[in-house]
Amino acid sequence: MPENTSILDGPRPLPFVGNLPEFARDQKTHRVLERWADEYGLTYRFRLGRQEVVATADPAHVDVLLRRRPDDFRRAVRSSTIIDEIVPRGVFTAEGDRWRRLRKVATQSLNAAYLRQYFTTITMVTERLLRQWEAAAGSGARVDVLDLMMRYTLDVTVGLAMGHDLNALESTGDGLHTRVKQLFPAISRRINAALPYWRYAKLPQDRRLDATVREIEALVGERFAAARVRVAAGDPPSNFLEALVRPLENEPEITDEEVFGNVLAMLLGGEDTTSSTAAWALHYLAENPDIHAKVRAEADEVLGEQRLPGDPGTVGRLKYAEAVVNEVLRFQPVAPFLLLEPTSDVTLTGRDGSELFAPKGLPIFVLMSYGARRDTERFGDPDVFRPERWLEGKLPPEALPFAPFGAGPRYCPGRNLALIEAAMVTSVLGREFDFEPDHSAGAVVERMEFTTFPTNLNLRVRTRAATATR
Ligand code: HEM
């Protein structure tokens, strides 16, 4: 007979608010969830307000929850509804047959064949990034690493998604790049809000948010019209929007709302996640000169006279840079958990064989990367940042308990693109510049606003040649 969730241990809830105060404190939700798993076991329960929720890092549960989608589990209704209220419904929040259709579109346009075409955009934006760092090295200015990485991934994603050169990297002052940054914090603020006030009265911040979404919508509409013209003229698709013009085999034509929803899903899925990963990678190079030296030696060997990799295959040969990125994803996963719920009553079997009854609609926090920081057998010295562990042939990449891109049918379709961007940035910047951590604004601290990211990540940079001649 499966046990009810009432047998689970968990932190003691306060009246009315439950465990919300501790959960939402310090923008470190993921660390609170991990600490509770340390204290109360791999599967535990707690309360957010009056809502009973469960969290699990049990690999057997995590595996079933991630794989049996969309039929048996879905993204939690509450968070999906909040996201859908902000941006139109895209692949991330879609469920059932609608998801199946949008997913096909998303994976097709992000597949390896298109990535080869997209590579020119990636290298063009990387050239621009190098120029920014050269300027900082010349002037001695402090580099706000996360800000530059966000501009970089935004330029890449907008370029790939819409064939539009936003040039956030070289823009000064306010622009779409500053406004897009509001999207994740806004989603996070609303998910953690005690009351859905915005459904009754909008604050200035909500109106600004609506205006940003309308601005992106207008840009997508304009670019989609241009995409239709190009494709009608017989040109092969060169960006995500152009790939969307032709309907998929046996599928109806995609609607304008779906086009917009999927482009926004790419922007949201691709920007903060990849920028945070790349920023952390540069942080670990700055903190670990021996690791930095190895990245540089590899880049010298693989790239030779070339400043940038000429094709995705060359990025694939930057194995050490990729190992640094994998270690970042283990150490500082940008999406450390997902919030799912059963679509009907279900019994889950844990790795110890125990059975747990989970009723339809029970919110379940799925901790996908907890084990990778706790499993001493597979990840010896898990608290040490050691990229070499990924090159020793002992770790199956991305098998539980390490699933930074999720798993199963909803696995991140942008993984390859993200790895190319992050490994490229780590390798080419690591090769050309020396880094010195700048803690004048405070220590580097991680935060979580829907995804995790570093704050106060500042560096002083010098060109390698300048250092060598000193
Ligand atoms: C380091 C970078 C990235 C990380 C760690 C990451 C992680 C994730 C995770 C954990 C999920 C949820 C998977 C699941 O439900 O099982 C996801 C979904 C998704 N990601 Fe990524 N992602 C990254 C980069 C990207 C990029 C570059 C794009 C596109 C340009 C992208 C687009 C998406 C989309 C569209 C989904 C929704 C898939 C679905 O619901 O079927 N991601 N990502």
Short mmCIF file of N, CA and C and ligand atoms in Angstrom, two decimals, residues 66 69 75 91-94 99 103 106 110 157 160 262 265-275 277-278 325 329 333-338 340 368 403-415 417-419 421-422, ligand 1:
data_model
loop_
_atom_site.label_atom_id
_atom_site.label_comp_id
_atom_site.label_asym_id
_atom_site.label_seq_id
_atom_site.Cartn_x
_atom_site.Cartn_y
_atom_site.Cartn_z
N LEU A 66 10.72 13.32 -14.78
CA LEU A 66 11.18 14.01 -15.99
C LEU A 66 10.78 13.26 -17.26
N ARG A 69 6.57 12.60 -19.27
CA ARG A 69 5.87 13.83 -19.67
C ARG A 69 5.58 13.75 -21.16
N ARG A 75 4.31 20.77 -16.23
CA ARG A 75 4.86 21.87 -15.44
C ARG A 75 3.74 22.35 -14.53
N VAL A 91 6.64 26.95 -26.16
CA VAL A 91 6.89 25.53 -25.92
C VAL A 91 7.15 25.23 -24.44
N PHE A 92 7.74 26.18 -23.69
CA PHE A 92 8.12 25.89 -22.30
C PHE A 92 6.90 25.60 -21.43
N THR A 93 5.79 26.32 -21.68
CA THR A 93 4.62 26.12 -20.82
C THR A 93 3.53 25.29 -21.49
N ALA A 94 3.70 24.95 -22.77
CA ALA A 94 2.65 24.18 -23.45
C ALA A 94 2.60 22.75 -22.90
N TRP A 99 2.01 21.04 -26.99
CA TRP A 99 3.45 20.97 -26.71
C TRP A 99 4.15 20.12 -27.77
N ARG A 103 7.12 21.69 -29.80
CA ARG A 103 8.42 21.09 -29.51
C ARG A 103 9.12 20.66 -30.81
N ALA A 106 10.55 23.66 -32.32
CA ALA A 106 11.73 24.18 -31.60
C ALA A 106 12.95 23.30 -31.85
N LEU A 110 16.57 24.15 -33.94
CA LEU A 110 17.82 24.21 -33.16
C LEU A 110 18.72 23.00 -33.46
N THR A 157 21.14 35.11 -29.49
CA THR A 157 19.80 34.52 -29.57
C THR A 157 18.89 35.33 -30.49
N LEU A 160 19.95 34.58 -34.04
CA LEU A 160 19.53 33.26 -34.52
C LEU A 160 18.02 33.17 -34.63
N ASN A 262 7.05 30.94 -29.37
CA ASN A 262 8.26 30.13 -29.47
C ASN A 262 9.52 30.99 -29.54
N ALA A 265 10.15 31.94 -26.08
CA ALA A 265 10.67 30.79 -25.32
C ALA A 265 12.16 30.64 -25.58
N MET A 266 12.58 30.90 -26.82
CA MET A 266 14.01 30.83 -27.13
C MET A 266 14.78 31.94 -26.43
N LEU A 267 14.20 33.15 -26.47
CA LEU A 267 14.88 34.27 -25.82
C LEU A 267 15.03 34.00 -24.33
N LEU A 268 13.92 33.59 -23.72
CA LEU A 268 13.95 33.36 -22.28
C LEU A 268 14.81 32.15 -21.94
N GLY A 269 14.67 31.08 -22.74
CA GLY A 269 15.42 29.86 -22.46
C GLY A 269 16.90 30.04 -22.72
N GLY A 270 17.24 30.89 -23.69
CA GLY A 270 18.62 30.93 -24.14
C GLY A 270 19.49 32.01 -23.56
N GLU A 271 18.88 33.05 -22.98
CA GLU A 271 19.70 34.19 -22.62
C GLU A 271 20.32 34.08 -21.22
N ASP A 272 19.48 34.14 -20.20
CA ASP A 272 20.02 34.16 -18.83
C ASP A 272 20.79 32.89 -18.49
N THR A 273 20.28 31.76 -18.98
CA THR A 273 20.91 30.47 -18.67
C THR A 273 22.35 30.44 -19.17
N THR A 274 22.51 30.74 -20.46
CA THR A 274 23.84 30.60 -21.06
C THR A 274 24.77 31.71 -20.56
N SER A 275 24.22 32.92 -20.35
CA SER A 275 25.10 34.00 -19.90
C SER A 275 25.61 33.71 -18.49
N THR A 277 26.05 30.77 -17.11
CA THR A 277 27.03 29.67 -17.19
C THR A 277 28.38 30.19 -17.68
N ALA A 278 28.36 31.00 -18.74
CA ALA A 278 29.62 31.52 -19.29
C ALA A 278 30.29 32.45 -18.27
N VAL A 325 33.02 24.05 -18.63
CA VAL A 325 31.59 24.39 -18.69
C VAL A 325 30.76 23.31 -17.97
N LEU A 329 28.32 23.72 -14.75
CA LEU A 329 26.93 23.27 -14.69
C LEU A 329 26.70 22.35 -13.48
N PRO A 333 24.57 25.07 -11.19
CA PRO A 333 23.55 24.83 -12.23
C PRO A 333 22.57 25.99 -12.30
N VAL A 334 22.31 26.47 -13.51
CA VAL A 334 21.43 27.62 -13.64
C VAL A 334 19.97 27.26 -13.42
N ALA A 335 19.62 26.00 -13.70
CA ALA A 335 18.24 25.56 -13.47
C ALA A 335 18.31 24.34 -12.55
N PRO A 336 18.54 24.57 -11.25
CA PRO A 336 18.79 23.43 -10.37
C PRO A 336 17.55 22.60 -10.05
N PHE A 337 16.37 23.16 -10.30
CA PHE A 337 15.16 22.35 -10.07
C PHE A 337 14.07 22.75 -11.04
N LEU A 338 13.10 21.87 -11.20
CA LEU A 338 11.89 22.17 -11.98
C LEU A 338 10.70 21.95 -11.06
N LEU A 340 7.06 20.53 -11.09
CA LEU A 340 6.13 19.74 -11.89
C LEU A 340 4.96 19.30 -11.04
N MET A 368 17.31 18.44 -9.73
CA MET A 368 18.00 17.67 -10.76
C MET A 368 19.51 17.60 -10.58
N ALA A 403 21.71 16.39 -14.19
CA ALA A 403 20.84 16.64 -15.34
C ALA A 403 20.61 18.15 -15.48
N PRO A 404 21.68 18.91 -15.79
CA PRO A 404 21.53 20.37 -15.82
C PRO A 404 20.59 20.85 -16.93
N PHE A 405 20.39 20.03 -17.95
CA PHE A 405 19.49 20.43 -19.05
C PHE A 405 18.16 19.68 -18.97
N GLY A 406 17.85 19.10 -17.81
CA GLY A 406 16.64 18.31 -17.69
C GLY A 406 16.86 16.94 -18.31
N ALA A 407 15.79 16.20 -18.51
CA ALA A 407 15.90 14.88 -19.12
C ALA A 407 14.55 14.49 -19.68
N GLY A 408 14.56 13.43 -20.52
CA GLY A 408 13.31 12.94 -21.07
C GLY A 408 12.83 13.81 -22.22
N PRO A 409 11.56 13.69 -22.58
CA PRO A 409 11.06 14.34 -23.80
C PRO A 409 11.15 15.86 -23.78
N ARG A 410 11.25 16.47 -22.59
CA ARG A 410 11.29 17.94 -22.55
C ARG A 410 12.70 18.46 -22.31
N TYR A 411 13.66 17.58 -22.47
CA TYR A 411 15.08 17.92 -22.39
C TYR A 411 15.35 19.23 -23.15
N CYS A 412 16.27 20.05 -22.64
CA CYS A 412 16.51 21.38 -23.24
C CYS A 412 16.93 21.26 -24.72
N PRO A 413 16.15 21.83 -25.63
CA PRO A 413 16.52 21.74 -27.05
C PRO A 413 17.68 22.67 -27.41
N GLY A 414 18.04 23.58 -26.49
CA GLY A 414 19.12 24.55 -26.79
C GLY A 414 20.47 24.11 -26.27
N ARG A 415 20.55 22.86 -25.76
CA ARG A 415 21.79 22.42 -25.11
C ARG A 415 23.03 22.61 -26.01
N LEU A 417 23.59 24.48 -28.60
CA LEU A 417 23.89 25.89 -28.82
C LEU A 417 24.54 26.48 -27.57
N ALA A 418 23.97 26.18 -26.41
CA ALA A 418 24.50 26.72 -25.14
C ALA A 418 25.94 26.26 -24.93
N LEU A 419 26.22 24.99 -25.20
CA LEU A 419 27.58 24.49 -24.98
C LEU A 419 28.56 25.14 -25.95
N GLU A 421 28.28 28.16 -27.29
CA GLU A 421 28.52 29.55 -26.86
C GLU A 421 29.44 29.59 -25.64
N ALA A 422 29.11 28.78 -24.62
CA ALA A 422 29.86 28.86 -23.36
C ALA A 422 31.30 28.39 -23.54
C1 HEM B 1 23.51 26.61 -20.07
C2 HEM B 1 22.42 26.88 -20.75
C3 HEM B 1 21.09 26.20 -20.56
C4 HEM B 1 20.63 25.43 -19.53
C5 HEM B 1 21.36 24.99 -18.27
C6 HEM B 1 19.26 25.06 -19.85
C7 HEM B 1 18.46 24.27 -19.06
C8 HEM B 1 17.16 23.92 -19.38
C9 HEM B 1 16.31 23.11 -18.55
C10 HEM B 1 16.70 22.49 -17.21
C11 HEM B 1 15.12 22.99 -19.17
C12 HEM B 1 13.90 22.21 -18.69
C13 HEM B 1 14.01 20.81 -19.24
C14 HEM B 1 12.93 19.87 -18.76
O1 HEM B 1 11.80 20.29 -18.52
O2 HEM B 1 13.26 18.66 -18.64
C15 HEM B 1 15.20 23.73 -20.42
C16 HEM B 1 14.17 23.84 -21.33
C17 HEM B 1 14.22 24.61 -22.46
N1 HEM B 1 15.33 25.29 -22.93
FE1 HEM B 1 17.15 25.37 -22.08
N2 HEM B 1 18.93 25.63 -21.07
C18 HEM B 1 20.01 26.32 -21.53
C19 HEM B 1 20.10 27.00 -22.74
C20 HEM B 1 19.09 27.09 -23.68
C21 HEM B 1 19.21 27.74 -24.97
C22 HEM B 1 20.50 28.36 -25.53
C23 HEM B 1 17.98 27.67 -25.58
C24 HEM B 1 17.52 28.18 -26.92
C25 HEM B 1 18.06 29.11 -27.61
C26 HEM B 1 17.10 26.96 -24.67
C27 HEM B 1 15.77 26.71 -24.91
C28 HEM B 1 14.96 25.93 -24.10
C29 HEM B 1 13.56 25.66 -24.40
C30 HEM B 1 12.77 26.17 -25.61
C31 HEM B 1 13.09 24.81 -23.37
C32 HEM B 1 11.69 24.23 -23.20
C33 HEM B 1 11.64 22.79 -23.70
C34 HEM B 1 10.30 22.09 -23.48
O3 HEM B 1 9.55 22.46 -22.59
O4 HEM B 1 10.04 21.12 -24.24
N3 HEM B 1 17.81 26.62 -23.54
N4 HEM B 1 16.46 24.29 -20.52
#
